[in-house]
PDB file of C-alpha atoms in Angstrom:
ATOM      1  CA  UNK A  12      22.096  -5.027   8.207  1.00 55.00           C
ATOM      2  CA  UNK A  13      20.246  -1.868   9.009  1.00 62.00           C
ATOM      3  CA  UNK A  14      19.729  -1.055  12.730  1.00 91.00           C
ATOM      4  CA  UNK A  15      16.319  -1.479  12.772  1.00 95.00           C
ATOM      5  CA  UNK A  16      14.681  -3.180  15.902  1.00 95.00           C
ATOM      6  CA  UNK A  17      11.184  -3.983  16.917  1.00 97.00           C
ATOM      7  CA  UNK A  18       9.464  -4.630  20.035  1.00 96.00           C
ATOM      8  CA  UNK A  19       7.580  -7.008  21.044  1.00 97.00           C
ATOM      9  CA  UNK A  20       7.937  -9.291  18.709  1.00 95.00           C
ATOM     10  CA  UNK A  21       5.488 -11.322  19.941  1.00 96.00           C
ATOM     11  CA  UNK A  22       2.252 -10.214  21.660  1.00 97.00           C
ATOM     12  CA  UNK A  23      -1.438 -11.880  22.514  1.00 97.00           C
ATOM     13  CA  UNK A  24      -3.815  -9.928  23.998  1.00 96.00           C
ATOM     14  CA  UNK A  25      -7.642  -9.145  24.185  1.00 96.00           C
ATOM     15  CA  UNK A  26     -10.399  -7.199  22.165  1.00 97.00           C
ATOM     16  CA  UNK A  27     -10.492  -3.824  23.728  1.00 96.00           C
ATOM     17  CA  UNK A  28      -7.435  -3.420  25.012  1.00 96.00           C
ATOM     18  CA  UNK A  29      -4.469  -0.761  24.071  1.00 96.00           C
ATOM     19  CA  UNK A  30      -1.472  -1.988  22.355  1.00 97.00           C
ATOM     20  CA  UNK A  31       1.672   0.034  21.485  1.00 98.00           C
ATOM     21  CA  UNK A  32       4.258  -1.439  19.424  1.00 98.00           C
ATOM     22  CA  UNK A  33       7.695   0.421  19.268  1.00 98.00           C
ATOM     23  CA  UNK A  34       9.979   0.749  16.166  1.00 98.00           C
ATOM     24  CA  UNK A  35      13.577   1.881  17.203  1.00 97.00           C
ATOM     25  CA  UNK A  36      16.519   2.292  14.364  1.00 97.00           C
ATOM     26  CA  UNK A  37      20.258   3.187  15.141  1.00 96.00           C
ATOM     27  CA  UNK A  38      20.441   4.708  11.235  1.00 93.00           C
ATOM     28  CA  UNK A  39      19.320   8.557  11.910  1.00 93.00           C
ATOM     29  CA  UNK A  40      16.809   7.660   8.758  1.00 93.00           C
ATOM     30  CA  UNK A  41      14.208  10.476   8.473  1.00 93.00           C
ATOM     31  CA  UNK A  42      11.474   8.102   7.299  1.00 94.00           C
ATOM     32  CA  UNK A  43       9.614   5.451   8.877  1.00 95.00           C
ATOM     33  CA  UNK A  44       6.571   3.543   7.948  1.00 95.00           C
ATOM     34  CA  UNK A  45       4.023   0.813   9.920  1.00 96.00           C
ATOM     35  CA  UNK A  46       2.960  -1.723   7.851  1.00 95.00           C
ATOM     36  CA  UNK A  47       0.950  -4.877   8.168  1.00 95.00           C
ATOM     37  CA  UNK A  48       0.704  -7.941   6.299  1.00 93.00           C
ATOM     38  CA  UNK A  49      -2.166 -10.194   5.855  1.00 91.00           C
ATOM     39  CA  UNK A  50      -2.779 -13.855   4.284  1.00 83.00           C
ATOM     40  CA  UNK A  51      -3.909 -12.719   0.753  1.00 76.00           C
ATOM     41  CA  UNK A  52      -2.864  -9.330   0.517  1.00 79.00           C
ATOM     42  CA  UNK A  53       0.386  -7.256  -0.045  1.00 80.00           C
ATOM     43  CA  UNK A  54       2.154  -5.243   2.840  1.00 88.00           C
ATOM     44  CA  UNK A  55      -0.392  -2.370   3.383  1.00 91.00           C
ATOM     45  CA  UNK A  56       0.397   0.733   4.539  1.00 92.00           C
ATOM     46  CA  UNK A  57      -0.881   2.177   8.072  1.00 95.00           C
ATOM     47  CA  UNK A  58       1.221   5.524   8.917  1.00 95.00           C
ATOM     48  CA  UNK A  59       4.452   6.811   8.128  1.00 93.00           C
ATOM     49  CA  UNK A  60       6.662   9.584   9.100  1.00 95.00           C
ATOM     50  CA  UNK A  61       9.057  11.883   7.554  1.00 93.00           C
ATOM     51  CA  UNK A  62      10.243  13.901  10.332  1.00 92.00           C
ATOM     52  CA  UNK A  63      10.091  13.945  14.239  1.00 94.00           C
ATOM     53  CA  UNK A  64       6.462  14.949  14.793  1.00 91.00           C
ATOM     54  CA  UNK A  65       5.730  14.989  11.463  1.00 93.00           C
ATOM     55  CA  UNK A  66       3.095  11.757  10.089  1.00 94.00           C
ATOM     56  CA  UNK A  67       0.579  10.650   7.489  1.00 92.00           C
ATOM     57  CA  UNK A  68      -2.143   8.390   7.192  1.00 92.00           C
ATOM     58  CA  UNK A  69      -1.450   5.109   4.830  1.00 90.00           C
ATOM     59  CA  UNK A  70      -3.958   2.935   3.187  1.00 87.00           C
ATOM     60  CA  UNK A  71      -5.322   1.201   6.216  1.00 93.00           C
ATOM     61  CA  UNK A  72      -5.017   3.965   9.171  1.00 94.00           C
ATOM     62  CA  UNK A  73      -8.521   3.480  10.653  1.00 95.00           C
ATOM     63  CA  UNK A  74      -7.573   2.064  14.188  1.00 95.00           C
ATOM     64  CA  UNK A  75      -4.689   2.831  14.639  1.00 97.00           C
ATOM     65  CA  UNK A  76      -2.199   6.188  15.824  1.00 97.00           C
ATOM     66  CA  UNK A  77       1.091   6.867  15.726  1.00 97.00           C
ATOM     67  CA  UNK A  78       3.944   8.881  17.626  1.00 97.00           C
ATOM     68  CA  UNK A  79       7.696  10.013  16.861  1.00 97.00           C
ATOM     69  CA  UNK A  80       8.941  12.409  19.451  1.00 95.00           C
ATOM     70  CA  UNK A  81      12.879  10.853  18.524  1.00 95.00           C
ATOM     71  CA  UNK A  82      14.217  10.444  15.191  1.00 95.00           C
ATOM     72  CA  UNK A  83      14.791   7.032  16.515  1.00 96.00           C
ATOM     73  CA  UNK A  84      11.574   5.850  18.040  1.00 97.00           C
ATOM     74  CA  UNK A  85       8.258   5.667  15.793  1.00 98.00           C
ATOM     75  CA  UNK A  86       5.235   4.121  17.934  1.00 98.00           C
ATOM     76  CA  UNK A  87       2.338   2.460  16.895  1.00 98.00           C
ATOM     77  CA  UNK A  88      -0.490   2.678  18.824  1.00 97.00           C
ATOM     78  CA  UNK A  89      -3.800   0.388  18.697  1.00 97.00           C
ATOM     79  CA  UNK A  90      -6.436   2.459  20.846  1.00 92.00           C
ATOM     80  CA  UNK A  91      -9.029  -0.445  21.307  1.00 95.00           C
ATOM     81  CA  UNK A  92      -7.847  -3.376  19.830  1.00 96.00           C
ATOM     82  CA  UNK A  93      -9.519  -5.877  17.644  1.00 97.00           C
ATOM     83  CA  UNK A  94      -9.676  -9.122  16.212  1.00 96.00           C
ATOM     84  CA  UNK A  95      -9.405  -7.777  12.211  1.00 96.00           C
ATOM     85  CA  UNK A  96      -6.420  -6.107  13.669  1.00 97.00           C
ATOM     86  CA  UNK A  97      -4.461  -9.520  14.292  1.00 97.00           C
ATOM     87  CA  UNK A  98      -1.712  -9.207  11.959  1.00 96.00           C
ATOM     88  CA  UNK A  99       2.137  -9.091  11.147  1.00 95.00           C
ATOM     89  CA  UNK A 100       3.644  -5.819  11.819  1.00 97.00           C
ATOM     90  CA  UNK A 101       6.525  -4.829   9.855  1.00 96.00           C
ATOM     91  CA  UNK A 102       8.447  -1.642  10.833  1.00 96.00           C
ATOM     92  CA  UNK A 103      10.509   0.233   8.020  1.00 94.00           C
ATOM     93  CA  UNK A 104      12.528   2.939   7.396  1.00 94.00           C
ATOM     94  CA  UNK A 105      14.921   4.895   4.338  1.00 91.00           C
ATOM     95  CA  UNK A 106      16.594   7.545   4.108  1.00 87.00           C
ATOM     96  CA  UNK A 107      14.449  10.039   2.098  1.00 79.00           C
ATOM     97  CA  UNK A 108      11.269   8.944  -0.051  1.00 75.00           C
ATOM     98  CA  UNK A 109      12.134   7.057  -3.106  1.00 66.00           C
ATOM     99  CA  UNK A 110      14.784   4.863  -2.137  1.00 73.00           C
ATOM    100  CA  UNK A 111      15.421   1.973  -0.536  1.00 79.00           C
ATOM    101  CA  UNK A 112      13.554   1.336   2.427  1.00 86.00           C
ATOM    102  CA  UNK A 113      15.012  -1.669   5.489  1.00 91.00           C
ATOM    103  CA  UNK A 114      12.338  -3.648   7.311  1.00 93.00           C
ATOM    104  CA  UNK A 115      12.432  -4.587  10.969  1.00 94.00           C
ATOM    105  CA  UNK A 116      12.309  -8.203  11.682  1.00 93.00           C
ATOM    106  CA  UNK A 117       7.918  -7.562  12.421  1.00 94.00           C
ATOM    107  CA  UNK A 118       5.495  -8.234  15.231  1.00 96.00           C
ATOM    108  CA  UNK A 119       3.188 -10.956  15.583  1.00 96.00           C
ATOM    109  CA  UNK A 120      -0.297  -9.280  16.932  1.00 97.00           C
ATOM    110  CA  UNK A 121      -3.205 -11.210  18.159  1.00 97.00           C
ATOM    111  CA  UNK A 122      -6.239  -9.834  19.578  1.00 97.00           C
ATOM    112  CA  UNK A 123      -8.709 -12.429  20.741  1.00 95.00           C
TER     113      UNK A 123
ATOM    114  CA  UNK B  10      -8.364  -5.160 -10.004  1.00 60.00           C
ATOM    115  CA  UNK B  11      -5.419  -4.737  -8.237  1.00 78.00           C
ATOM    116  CA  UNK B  12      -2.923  -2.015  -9.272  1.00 89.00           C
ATOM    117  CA  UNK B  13       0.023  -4.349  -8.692  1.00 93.00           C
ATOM    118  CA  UNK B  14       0.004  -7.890  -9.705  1.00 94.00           C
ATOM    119  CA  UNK B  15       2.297 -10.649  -9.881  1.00 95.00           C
ATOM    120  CA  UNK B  16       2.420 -14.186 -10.922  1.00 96.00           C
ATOM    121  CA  UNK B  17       2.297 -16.833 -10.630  1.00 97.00           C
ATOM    122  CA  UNK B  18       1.059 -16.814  -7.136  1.00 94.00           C
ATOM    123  CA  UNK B  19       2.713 -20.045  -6.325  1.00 96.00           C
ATOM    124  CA  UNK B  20       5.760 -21.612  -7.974  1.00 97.00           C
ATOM    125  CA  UNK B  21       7.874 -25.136  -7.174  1.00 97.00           C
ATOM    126  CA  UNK B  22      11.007 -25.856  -9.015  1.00 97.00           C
ATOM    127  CA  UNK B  23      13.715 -28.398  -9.214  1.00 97.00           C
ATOM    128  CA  UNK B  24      17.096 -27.124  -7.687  1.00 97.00           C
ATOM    129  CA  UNK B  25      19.256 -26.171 -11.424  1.00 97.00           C
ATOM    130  CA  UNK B  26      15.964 -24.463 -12.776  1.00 97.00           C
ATOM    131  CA  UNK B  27      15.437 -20.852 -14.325  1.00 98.00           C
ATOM    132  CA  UNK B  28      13.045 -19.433 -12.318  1.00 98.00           C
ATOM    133  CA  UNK B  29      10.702 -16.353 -14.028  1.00 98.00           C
ATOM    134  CA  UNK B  30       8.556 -14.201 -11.883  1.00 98.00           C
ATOM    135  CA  UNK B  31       6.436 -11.562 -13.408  1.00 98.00           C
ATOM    136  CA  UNK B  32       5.013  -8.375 -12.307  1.00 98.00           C
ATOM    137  CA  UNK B  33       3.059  -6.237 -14.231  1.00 97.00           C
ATOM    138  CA  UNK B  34       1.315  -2.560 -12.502  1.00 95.00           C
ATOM    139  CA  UNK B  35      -1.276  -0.515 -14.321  1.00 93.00           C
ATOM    140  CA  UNK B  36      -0.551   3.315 -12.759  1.00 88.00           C
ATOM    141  CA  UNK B  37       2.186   5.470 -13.709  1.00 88.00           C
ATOM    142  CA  UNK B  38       5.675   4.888 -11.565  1.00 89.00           C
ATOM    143  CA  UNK B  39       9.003   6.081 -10.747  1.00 88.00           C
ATOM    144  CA  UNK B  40      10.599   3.089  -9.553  1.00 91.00           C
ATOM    145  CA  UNK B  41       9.717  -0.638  -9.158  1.00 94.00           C
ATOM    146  CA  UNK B  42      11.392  -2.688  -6.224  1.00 94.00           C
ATOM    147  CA  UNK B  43      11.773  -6.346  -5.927  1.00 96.00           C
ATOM    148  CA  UNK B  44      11.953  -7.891  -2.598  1.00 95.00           C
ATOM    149  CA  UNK B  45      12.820 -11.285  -0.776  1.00 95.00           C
ATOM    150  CA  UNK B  46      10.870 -12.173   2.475  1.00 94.00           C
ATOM    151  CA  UNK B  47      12.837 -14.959   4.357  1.00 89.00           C
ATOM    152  CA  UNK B  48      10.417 -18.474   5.491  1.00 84.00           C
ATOM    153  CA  UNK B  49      11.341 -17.012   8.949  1.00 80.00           C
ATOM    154  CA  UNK B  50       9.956 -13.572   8.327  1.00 81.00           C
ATOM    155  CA  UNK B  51      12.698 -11.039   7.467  1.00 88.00           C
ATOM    156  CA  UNK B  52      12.273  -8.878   4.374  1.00 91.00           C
ATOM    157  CA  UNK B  53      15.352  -7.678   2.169  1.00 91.00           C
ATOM    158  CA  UNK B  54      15.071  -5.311  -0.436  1.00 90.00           C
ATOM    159  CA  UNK B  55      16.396  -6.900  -3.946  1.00 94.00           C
ATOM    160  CA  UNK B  56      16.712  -4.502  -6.154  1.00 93.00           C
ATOM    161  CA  UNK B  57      15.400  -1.016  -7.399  1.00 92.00           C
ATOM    162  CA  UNK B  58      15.022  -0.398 -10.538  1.00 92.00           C
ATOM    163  CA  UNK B  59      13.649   2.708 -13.056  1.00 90.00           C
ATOM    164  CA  UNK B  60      15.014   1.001 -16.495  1.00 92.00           C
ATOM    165  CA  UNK B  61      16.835  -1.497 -17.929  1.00 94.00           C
ATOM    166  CA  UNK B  62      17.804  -4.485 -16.400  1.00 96.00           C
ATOM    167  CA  UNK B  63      19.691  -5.194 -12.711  1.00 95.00           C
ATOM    168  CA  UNK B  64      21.951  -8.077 -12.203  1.00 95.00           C
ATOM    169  CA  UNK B  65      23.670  -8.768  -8.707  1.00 93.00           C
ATOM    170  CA  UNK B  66      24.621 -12.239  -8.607  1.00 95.00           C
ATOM    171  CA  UNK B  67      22.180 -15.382  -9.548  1.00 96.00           C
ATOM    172  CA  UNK B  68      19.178 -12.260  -9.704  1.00 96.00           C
ATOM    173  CA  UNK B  69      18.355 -10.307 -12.278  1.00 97.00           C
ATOM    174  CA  UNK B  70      15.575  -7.795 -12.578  1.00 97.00           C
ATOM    175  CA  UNK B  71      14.307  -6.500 -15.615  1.00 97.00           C
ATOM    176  CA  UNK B  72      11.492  -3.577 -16.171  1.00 97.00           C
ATOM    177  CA  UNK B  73      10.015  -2.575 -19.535  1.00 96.00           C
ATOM    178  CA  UNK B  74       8.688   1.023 -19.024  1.00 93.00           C
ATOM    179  CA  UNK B  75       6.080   0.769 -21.872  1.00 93.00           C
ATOM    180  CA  UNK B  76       4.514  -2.428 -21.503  1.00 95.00           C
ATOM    181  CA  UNK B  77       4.417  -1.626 -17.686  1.00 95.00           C
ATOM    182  CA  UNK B  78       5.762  -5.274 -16.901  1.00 97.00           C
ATOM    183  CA  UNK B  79       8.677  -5.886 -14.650  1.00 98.00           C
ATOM    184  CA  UNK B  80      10.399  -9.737 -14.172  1.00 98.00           C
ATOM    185  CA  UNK B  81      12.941 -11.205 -11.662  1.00 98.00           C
ATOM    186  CA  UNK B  82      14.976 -14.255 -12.702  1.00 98.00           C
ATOM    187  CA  UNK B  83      16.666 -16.509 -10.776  1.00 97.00           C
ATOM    188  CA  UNK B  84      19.527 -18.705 -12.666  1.00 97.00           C
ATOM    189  CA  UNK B  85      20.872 -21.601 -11.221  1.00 97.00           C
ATOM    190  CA  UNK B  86      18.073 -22.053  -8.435  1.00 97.00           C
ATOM    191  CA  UNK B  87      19.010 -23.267  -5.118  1.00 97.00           C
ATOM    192  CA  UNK B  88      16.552 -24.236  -2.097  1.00 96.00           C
ATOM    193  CA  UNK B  89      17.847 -21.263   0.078  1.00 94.00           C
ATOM    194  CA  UNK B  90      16.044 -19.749  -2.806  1.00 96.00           C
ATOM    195  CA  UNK B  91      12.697 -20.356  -1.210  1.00 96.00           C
ATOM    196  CA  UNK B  92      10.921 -17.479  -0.361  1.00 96.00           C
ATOM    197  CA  UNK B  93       7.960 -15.100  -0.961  1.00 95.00           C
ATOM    198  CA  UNK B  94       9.147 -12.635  -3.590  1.00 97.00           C
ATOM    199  CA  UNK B  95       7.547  -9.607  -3.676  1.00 95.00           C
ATOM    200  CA  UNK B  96       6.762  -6.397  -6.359  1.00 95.00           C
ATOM    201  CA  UNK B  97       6.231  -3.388  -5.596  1.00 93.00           C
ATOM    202  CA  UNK B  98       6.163   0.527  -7.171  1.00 92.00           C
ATOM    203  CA  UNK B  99       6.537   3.703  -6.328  1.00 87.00           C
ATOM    204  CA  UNK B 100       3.404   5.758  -7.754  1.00 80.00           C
ATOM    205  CA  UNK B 101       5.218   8.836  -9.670  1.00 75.00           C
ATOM    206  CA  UNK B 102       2.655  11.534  -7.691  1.00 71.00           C
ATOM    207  CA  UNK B 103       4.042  10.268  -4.892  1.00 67.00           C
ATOM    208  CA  UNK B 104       6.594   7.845  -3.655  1.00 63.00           C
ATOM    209  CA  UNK B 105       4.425   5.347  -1.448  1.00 75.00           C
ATOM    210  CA  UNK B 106       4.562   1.923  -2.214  1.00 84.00           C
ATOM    211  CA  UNK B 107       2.296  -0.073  -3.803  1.00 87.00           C
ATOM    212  CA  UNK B 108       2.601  -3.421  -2.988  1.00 90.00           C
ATOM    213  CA  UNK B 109       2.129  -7.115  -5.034  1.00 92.00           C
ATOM    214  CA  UNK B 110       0.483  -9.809  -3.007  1.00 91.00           C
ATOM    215  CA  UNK B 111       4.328 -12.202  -3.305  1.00 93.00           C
ATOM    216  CA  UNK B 112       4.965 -14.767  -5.007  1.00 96.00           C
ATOM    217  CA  UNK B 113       5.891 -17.866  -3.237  1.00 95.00           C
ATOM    218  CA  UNK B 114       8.847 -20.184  -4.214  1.00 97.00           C
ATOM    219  CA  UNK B 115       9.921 -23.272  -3.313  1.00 97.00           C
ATOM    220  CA  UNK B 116      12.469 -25.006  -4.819  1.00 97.00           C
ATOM    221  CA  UNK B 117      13.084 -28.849  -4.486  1.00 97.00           C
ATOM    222  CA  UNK B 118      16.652 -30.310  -3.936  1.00 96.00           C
TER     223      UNK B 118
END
């Protein structure tokens, strides 16, 4: 299995408040992606990275931030948290774009 | 209409059946992957596939370019079959995913 860890993996917590969820892998991957997935829809894409420093918006980015300062760290960052942002959050990365990409084991988020 | 869709969205089987699922995309790709997400959460990529037909064990995946339709078959099904299975593309102006809702299987000893 891919090195690919995420943490929490569990968190409750209130409207309003920041939340940071961390993405670690041990595979020196250059990409790595946030997703989330939601009763009724596919994974959806939030932000991804190709590079230390370097990101990019996905599909659903209103909301949310994101950080990599490491290769091996990509953070995910919920400003102001809200209840629409209760959610599964997966944590993926590959190698380059185009090929396979290995999913962390996801974060359960909810914001009362 | 969604870009990617699969079906059926639902699907229960006896253990021994064939199982079929279908996914069929309307944009223009470079790749389609097929993917297995676990009753317990974890997701493993299945396959990835550009033409032709895959095969790695019990799974096969199929994709037909022209009719834009892509299928994953299961022989012999099993109950550690049961999971979401899940379609998705690569858009060939970029290579972000775009994802199928899942299909979820159960199959019945």
């Amino acid at each position: 299995d891919a090195g690919i860890t995420q943490s929490p993996r569990h968190k409750v917590t209130e409207t309003g408040t920041p939340v940071t969820l961390r993405c670690h892998q041990t595979e020196n991957h250059r990409y790595m992606y946030w997703y989330r997935q939601d009763p009724g829809h596919g994974l959806r894409l939030i932000h991804y990275s190709y590079g230390v420093k370097d990101t990019d918006k996905g599909e659903v980015s209103d909301g949310y931030s994101v950080s990599r300062s490491k290769t091996e760290d990509f953070l995910l960052t919920l400003e102001s948290a809200t209840s629409s942002q209760t959610s599964v959050y997966f944590c993926a990365i590959s190698e380059s774009a185009g090929v396979w990409q290995f999913f962390g084991p996801g974060t359960r988020l909810t914001v009362l | 209409k969604n870009e990617v869709e699969q079906s059926p969205q639902n699907l229960t089987a006896q253990e021994g059946e064939f199982i079929t699922i279908n996914c069929s995309y309307s944009v223009g790709i470079s790749a389609l992957h097929w993917l297995q997400q676990h009753p317990g959460g974890g997701i493993v990529s299945l396959f990835m596939l550009s033409s032709g037909k895959k095969k790695h064990g019990r799974l096969i995946a199929t994709i037909n370019i022209q009719e834009k339709h892509s299928s994953l078959h299961i022989t012999a099904s099993h109950p550690r079959d049961s999971a979401v299975y899940i379609c998705a593309v690569e858009g060939d102006s970029n290579y972000q995913l775009i994802w199928g809702a899942g299909t979820k299987l159960i199959i019945k000893p």
